[in-house]
CSV table of N, CA and C in Angstrom, one decimal:
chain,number,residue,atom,x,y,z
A,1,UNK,N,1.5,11.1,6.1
A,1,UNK,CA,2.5,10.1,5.9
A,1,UNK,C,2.3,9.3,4.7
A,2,UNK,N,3.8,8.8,4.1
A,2,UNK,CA,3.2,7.8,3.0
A,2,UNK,C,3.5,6.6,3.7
A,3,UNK,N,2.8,5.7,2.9
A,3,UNK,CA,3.7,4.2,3.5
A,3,UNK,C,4.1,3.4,2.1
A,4,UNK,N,4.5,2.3,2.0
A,4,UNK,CA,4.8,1.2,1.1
A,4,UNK,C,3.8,0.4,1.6
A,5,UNK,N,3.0,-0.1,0.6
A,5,UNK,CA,2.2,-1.3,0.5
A,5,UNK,C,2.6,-2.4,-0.4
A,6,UNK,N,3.4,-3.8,0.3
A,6,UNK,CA,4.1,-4.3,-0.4
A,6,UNK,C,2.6,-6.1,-0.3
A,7,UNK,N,2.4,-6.6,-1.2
A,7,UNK,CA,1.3,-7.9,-0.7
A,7,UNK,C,2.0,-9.0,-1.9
A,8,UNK,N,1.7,-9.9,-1.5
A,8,UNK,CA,2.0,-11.4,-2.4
A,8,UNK,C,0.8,-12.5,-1.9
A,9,UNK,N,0.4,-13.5,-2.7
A,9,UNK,CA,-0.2,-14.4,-2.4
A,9,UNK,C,0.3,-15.5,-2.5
A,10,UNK,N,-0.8,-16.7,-2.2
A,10,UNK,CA,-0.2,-17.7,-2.2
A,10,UNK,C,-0.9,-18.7,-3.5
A,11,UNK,N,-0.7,-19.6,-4.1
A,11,UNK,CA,-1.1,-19.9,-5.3
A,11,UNK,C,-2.5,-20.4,-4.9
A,12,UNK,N,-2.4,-21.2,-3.6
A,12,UNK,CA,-4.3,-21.8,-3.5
A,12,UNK,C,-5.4,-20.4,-2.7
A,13,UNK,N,-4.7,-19.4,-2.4
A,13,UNK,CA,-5.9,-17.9,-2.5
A,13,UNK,C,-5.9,-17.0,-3.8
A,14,UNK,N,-4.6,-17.1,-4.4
A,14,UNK,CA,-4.4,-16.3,-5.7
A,14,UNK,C,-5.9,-15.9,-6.6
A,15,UNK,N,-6.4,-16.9,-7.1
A,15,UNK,CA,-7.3,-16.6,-8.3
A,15,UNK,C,-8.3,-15.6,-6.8
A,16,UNK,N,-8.7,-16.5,-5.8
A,16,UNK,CA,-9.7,-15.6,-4.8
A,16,UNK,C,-9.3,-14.3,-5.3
A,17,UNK,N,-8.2,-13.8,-4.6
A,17,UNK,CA,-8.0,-12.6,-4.5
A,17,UNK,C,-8.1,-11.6,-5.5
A,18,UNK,N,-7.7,-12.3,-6.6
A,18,UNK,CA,-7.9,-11.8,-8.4
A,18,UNK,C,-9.3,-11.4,-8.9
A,19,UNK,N,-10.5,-12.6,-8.2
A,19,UNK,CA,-12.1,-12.3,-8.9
A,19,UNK,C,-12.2,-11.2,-7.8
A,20,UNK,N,-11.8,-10.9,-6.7
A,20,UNK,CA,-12.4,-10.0,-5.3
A,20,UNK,C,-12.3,-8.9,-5.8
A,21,UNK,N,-10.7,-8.6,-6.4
A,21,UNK,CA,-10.4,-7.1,-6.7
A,21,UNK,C,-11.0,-6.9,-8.3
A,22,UNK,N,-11.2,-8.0,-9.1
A,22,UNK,CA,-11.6,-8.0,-10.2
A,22,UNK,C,-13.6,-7.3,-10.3
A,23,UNK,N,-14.3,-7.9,-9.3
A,23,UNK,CA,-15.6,-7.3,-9.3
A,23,UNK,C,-15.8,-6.4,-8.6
A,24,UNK,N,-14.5,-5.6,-8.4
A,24,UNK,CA,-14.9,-4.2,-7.6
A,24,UNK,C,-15.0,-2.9,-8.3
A,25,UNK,N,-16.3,-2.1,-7.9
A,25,UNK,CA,-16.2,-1.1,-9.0
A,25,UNK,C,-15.3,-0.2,-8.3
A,26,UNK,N,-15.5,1.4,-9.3
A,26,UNK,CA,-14.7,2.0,-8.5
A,26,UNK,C,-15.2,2.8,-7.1
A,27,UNK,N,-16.5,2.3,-6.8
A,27,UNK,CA,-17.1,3.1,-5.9
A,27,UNK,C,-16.6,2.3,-4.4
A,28,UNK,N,-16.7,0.4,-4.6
A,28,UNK,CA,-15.9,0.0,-3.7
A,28,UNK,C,-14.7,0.2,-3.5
A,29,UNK,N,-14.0,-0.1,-4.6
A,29,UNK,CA,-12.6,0.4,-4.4
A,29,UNK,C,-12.3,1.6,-3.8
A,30,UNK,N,-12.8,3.1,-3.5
A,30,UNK,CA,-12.6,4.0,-3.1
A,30,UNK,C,-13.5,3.2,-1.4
A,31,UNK,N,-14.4,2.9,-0.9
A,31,UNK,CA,-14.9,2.4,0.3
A,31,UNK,C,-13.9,1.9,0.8
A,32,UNK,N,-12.8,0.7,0.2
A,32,UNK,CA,-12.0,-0.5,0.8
A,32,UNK,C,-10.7,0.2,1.3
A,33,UNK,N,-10.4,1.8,1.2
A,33,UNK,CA,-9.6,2.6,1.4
A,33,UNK,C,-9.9,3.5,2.4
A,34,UNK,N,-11.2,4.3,3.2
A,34,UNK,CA,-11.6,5.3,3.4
A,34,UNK,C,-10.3,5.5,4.1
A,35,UNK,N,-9.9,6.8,4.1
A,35,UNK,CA,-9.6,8.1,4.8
A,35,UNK,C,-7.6,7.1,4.5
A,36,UNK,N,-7.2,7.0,3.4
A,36,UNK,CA,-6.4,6.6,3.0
A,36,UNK,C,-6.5,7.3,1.1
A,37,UNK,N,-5.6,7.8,0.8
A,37,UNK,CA,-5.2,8.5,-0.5
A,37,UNK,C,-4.8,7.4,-1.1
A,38,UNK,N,-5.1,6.9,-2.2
A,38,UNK,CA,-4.0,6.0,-3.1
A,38,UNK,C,-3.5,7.0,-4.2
A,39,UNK,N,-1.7,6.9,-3.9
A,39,UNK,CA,-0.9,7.6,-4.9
A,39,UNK,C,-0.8,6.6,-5.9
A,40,UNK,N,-0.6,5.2,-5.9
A,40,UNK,CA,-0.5,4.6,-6.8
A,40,UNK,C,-0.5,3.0,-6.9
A,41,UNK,N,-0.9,2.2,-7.4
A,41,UNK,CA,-0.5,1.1,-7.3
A,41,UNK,C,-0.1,-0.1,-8.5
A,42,UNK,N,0.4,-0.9,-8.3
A,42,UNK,CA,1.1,-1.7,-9.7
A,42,UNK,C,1.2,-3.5,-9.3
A,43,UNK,N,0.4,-4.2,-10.2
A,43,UNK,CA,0.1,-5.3,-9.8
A,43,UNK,C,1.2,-6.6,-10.9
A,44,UNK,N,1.6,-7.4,-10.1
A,44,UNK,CA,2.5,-8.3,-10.9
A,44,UNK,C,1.6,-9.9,-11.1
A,45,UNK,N,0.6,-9.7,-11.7
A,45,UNK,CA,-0.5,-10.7,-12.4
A,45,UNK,C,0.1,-12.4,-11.5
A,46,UNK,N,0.9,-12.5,-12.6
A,46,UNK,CA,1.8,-13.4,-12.9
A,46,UNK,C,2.7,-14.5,-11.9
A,47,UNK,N,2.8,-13.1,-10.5
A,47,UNK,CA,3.4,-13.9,-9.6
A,47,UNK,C,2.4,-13.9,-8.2
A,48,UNK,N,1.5,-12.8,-8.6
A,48,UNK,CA,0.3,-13.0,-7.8
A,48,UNK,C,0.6,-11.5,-6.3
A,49,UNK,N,1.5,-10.3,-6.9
A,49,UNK,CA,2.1,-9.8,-5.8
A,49,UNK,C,1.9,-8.3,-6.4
A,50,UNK,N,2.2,-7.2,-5.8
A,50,UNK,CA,2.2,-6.1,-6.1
A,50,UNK,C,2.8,-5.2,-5.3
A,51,UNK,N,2.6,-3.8,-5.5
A,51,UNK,CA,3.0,-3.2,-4.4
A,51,UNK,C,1.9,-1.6,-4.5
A,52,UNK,N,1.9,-0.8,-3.4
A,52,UNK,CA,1.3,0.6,-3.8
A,52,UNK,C,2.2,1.4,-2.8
A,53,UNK,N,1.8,2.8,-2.9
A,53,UNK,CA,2.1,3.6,-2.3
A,53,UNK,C,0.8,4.5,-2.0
A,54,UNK,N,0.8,4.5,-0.6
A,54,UNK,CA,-0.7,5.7,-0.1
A,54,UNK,C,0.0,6.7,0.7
A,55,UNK,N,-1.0,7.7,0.8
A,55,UNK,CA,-0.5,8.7,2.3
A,55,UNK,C,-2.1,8.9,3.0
A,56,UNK,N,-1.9,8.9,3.9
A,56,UNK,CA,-2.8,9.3,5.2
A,56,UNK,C,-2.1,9.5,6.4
A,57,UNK,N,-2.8,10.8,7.1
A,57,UNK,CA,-2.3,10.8,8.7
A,57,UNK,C,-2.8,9.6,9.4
A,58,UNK,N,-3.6,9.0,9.0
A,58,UNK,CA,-4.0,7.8,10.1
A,58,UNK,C,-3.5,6.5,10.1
A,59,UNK,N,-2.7,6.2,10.6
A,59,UNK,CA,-2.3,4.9,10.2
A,59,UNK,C,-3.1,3.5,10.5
A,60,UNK,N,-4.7,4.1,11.4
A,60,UNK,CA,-5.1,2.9,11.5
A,60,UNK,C,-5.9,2.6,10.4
A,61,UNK,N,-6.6,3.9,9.4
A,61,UNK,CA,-7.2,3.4,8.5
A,61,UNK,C,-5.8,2.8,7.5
A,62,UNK,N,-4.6,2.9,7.6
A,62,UNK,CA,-3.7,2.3,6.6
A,62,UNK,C,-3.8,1.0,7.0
A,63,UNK,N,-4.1,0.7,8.3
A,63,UNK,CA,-4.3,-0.6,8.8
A,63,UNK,C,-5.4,-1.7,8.2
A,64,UNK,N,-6.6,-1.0,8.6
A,64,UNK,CA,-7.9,-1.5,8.1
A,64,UNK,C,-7.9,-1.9,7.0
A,65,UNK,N,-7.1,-0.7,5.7
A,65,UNK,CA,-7.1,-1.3,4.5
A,65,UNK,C,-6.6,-2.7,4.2
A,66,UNK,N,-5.2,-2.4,4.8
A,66,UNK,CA,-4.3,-3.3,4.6
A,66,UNK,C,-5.4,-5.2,5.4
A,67,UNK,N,-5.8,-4.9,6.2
A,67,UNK,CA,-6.9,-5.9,6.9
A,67,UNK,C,-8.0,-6.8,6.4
A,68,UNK,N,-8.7,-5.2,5.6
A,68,UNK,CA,-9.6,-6.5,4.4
A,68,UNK,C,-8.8,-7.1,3.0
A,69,UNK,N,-7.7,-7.5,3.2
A,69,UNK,CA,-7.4,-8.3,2.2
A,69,UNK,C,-6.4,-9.3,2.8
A,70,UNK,N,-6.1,-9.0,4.2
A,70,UNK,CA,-5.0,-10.3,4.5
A,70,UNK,C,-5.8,-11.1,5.0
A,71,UNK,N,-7.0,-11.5,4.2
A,71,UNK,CA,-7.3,-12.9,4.5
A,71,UNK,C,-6.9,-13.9,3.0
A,72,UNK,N,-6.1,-13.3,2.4
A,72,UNK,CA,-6.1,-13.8,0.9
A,72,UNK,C,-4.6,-13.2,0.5
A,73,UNK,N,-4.1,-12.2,1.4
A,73,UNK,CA,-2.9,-12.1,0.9
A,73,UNK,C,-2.0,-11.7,2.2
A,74,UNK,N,-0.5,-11.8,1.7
A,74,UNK,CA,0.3,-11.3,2.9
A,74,UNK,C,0.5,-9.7,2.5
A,75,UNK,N,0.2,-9.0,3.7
A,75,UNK,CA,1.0,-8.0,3.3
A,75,UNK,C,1.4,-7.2,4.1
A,76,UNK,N,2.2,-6.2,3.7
A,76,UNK,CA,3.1,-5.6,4.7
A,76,UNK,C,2.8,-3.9,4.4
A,77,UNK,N,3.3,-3.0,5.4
A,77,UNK,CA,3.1,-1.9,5.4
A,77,UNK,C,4.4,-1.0,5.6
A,78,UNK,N,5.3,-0.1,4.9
A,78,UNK,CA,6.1,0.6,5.7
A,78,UNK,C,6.0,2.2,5.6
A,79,UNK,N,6.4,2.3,6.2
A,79,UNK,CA,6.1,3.6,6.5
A,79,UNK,C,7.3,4.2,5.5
A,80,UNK,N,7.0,5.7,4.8
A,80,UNK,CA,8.4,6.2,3.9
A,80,UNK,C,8.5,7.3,3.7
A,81,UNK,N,9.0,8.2,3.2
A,81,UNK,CA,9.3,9.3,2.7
A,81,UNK,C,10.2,9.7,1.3
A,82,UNK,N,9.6,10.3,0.8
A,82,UNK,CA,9.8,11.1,-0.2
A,82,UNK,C,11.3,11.7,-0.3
A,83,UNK,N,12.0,11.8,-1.6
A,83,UNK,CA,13.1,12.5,-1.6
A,83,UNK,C,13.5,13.8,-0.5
A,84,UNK,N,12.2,14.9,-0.7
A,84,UNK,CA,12.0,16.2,-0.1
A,84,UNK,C,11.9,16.1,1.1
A,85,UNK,N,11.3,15.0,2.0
A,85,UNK,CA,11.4,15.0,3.6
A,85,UNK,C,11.9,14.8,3.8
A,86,UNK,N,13.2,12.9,3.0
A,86,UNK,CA,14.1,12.5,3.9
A,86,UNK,C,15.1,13.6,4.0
A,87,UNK,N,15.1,14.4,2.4
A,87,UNK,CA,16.7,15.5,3.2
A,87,UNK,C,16.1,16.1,4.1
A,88,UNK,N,15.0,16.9,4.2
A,88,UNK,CA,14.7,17.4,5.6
A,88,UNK,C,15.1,17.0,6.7
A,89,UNK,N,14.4,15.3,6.6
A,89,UNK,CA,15.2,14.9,8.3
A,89,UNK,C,16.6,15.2,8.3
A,90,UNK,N,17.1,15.0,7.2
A,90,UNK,CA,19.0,14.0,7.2
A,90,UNK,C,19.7,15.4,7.8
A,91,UNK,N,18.4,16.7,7.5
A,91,UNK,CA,19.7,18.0,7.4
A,91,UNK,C,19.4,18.2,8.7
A,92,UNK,N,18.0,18.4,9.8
A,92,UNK,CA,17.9,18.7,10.7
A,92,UNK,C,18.4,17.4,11.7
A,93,UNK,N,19.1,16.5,11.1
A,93,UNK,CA,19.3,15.4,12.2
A,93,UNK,C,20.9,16.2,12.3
A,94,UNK,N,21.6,16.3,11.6
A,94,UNK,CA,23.3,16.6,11.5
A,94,UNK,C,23.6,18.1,11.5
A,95,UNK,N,22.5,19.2,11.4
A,95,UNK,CA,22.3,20.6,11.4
A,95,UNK,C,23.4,20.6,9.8
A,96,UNK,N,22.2,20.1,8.9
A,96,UNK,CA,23.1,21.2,7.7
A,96,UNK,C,22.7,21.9,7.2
């Protein structure tokens, strides 16, 4: 599954959150994800928010990830699909 990983902070955890992911190598950064794929992610400095996209079958490790960081930020999870699966559903929902 993919999901949406959408997070924002608040101005008095902001800098926190900025030195946390700032002194992470890439060895943590791959730890603070296990058994979660990062397809991508894109950070908006400025307003203190971002967003990513991952896929994993497990949605509790999408949880966990999402877990060590909302102590410093909000964030949200949705679940989504891809151009190629949603027509899959759309055609086997209406038989086209």
């Amino acid at each position: 599954m993919k999901f949406l990983i959408q997070w924002s902070s608040a101005p008095e955890t902001r800098h926190d959150a900025y030195k946390g992911f700032a002194r992470m190598s890439e060895a943590d950064d791959a730890a603070d994800h296990v058994g979660v794929t990062l397809v991508g992610r894109w950070h908006d400095v400025v307003s203190g928010g971002g967003v990513a996209i991952c896929e994993s079958d497990d949605v509790s490790a999408v949880q966990a990830w999402a877990l060590n960081w909302n102590g410093v930020l909000e964030v949200d999870v949705t679940p989504v699909a891809d151009d190629e699966e949603c027509r899959s559903m759309l055609r086997k929902k209406w038989n086209l």
